[in-house]
Amino acid sequence: MTTEEKLYALADQINNDPVHIRDLNRTYQFELKPEARYSVLFSNGMVTVEKEPIKKEEACTLKLSETNLHKLLEGNWNPTVAYMTGQLKVEGDVRHALKLHEIVKQYTA
């Protein structure tokens, strides 16, 4: 499954049962190696995914490899360790990145 397919599949899963995101209003942007960008917007109990979004200053931006994003989306990656070892770089509040991990775990468990 491609990265785009994984993001859309997770968004569909969350949108079908948005109990864990009802009060979340936040934008996450992923800058992947090699060059690819995605945005995931949580707003009003819904998730939307956008490919090649315009950079938003208020977004929590995660910089990581495509392989590691797959691991994150599958719930098989510890972003805290990744951040501390340099595998994950975060622009914005690191707590927001950890919140994303908590949400993903709710839907991949």
Short mmCIF file of C-alpha atoms in Angstrom, two decimals, residues 3-4 23 31 44 49-50 52 62 71 74-75 91 102-103 109:
data_model
loop_
_atom_site.label_atom_id
_atom_site.label_comp_id
_atom_site.label_asym_id
_atom_site.label_seq_id
_atom_site.Cartn_x
_atom_site.Cartn_y
_atom_site.Cartn_z
CA THR A 3 1.75 6.24 1.66
CA GLU A 4 -1.18 8.10 0.17
CA ASP A 23 -12.42 17.97 20.07
CA GLU A 31 7.64 16.19 4.92
CA ASN A 44 -14.98 19.33 13.60
CA VAL A 49 -5.86 14.38 3.77
CA GLU A 50 -4.17 16.56 1.18
CA GLU A 52 1.38 18.47 -1.69
CA LEU A 62 6.89 16.14 11.07
CA LYS A 71 5.58 2.40 10.71
CA GLU A 74 0.74 1.03 11.51
CA GLY A 75 1.37 1.76 15.20
CA GLU A 91 8.58 21.89 13.69
CA GLU A 102 -1.92 8.53 20.61
CA ILE A 103 -4.69 8.95 18.04
CA ALA A 109 -4.74 -1.41 18.06
#
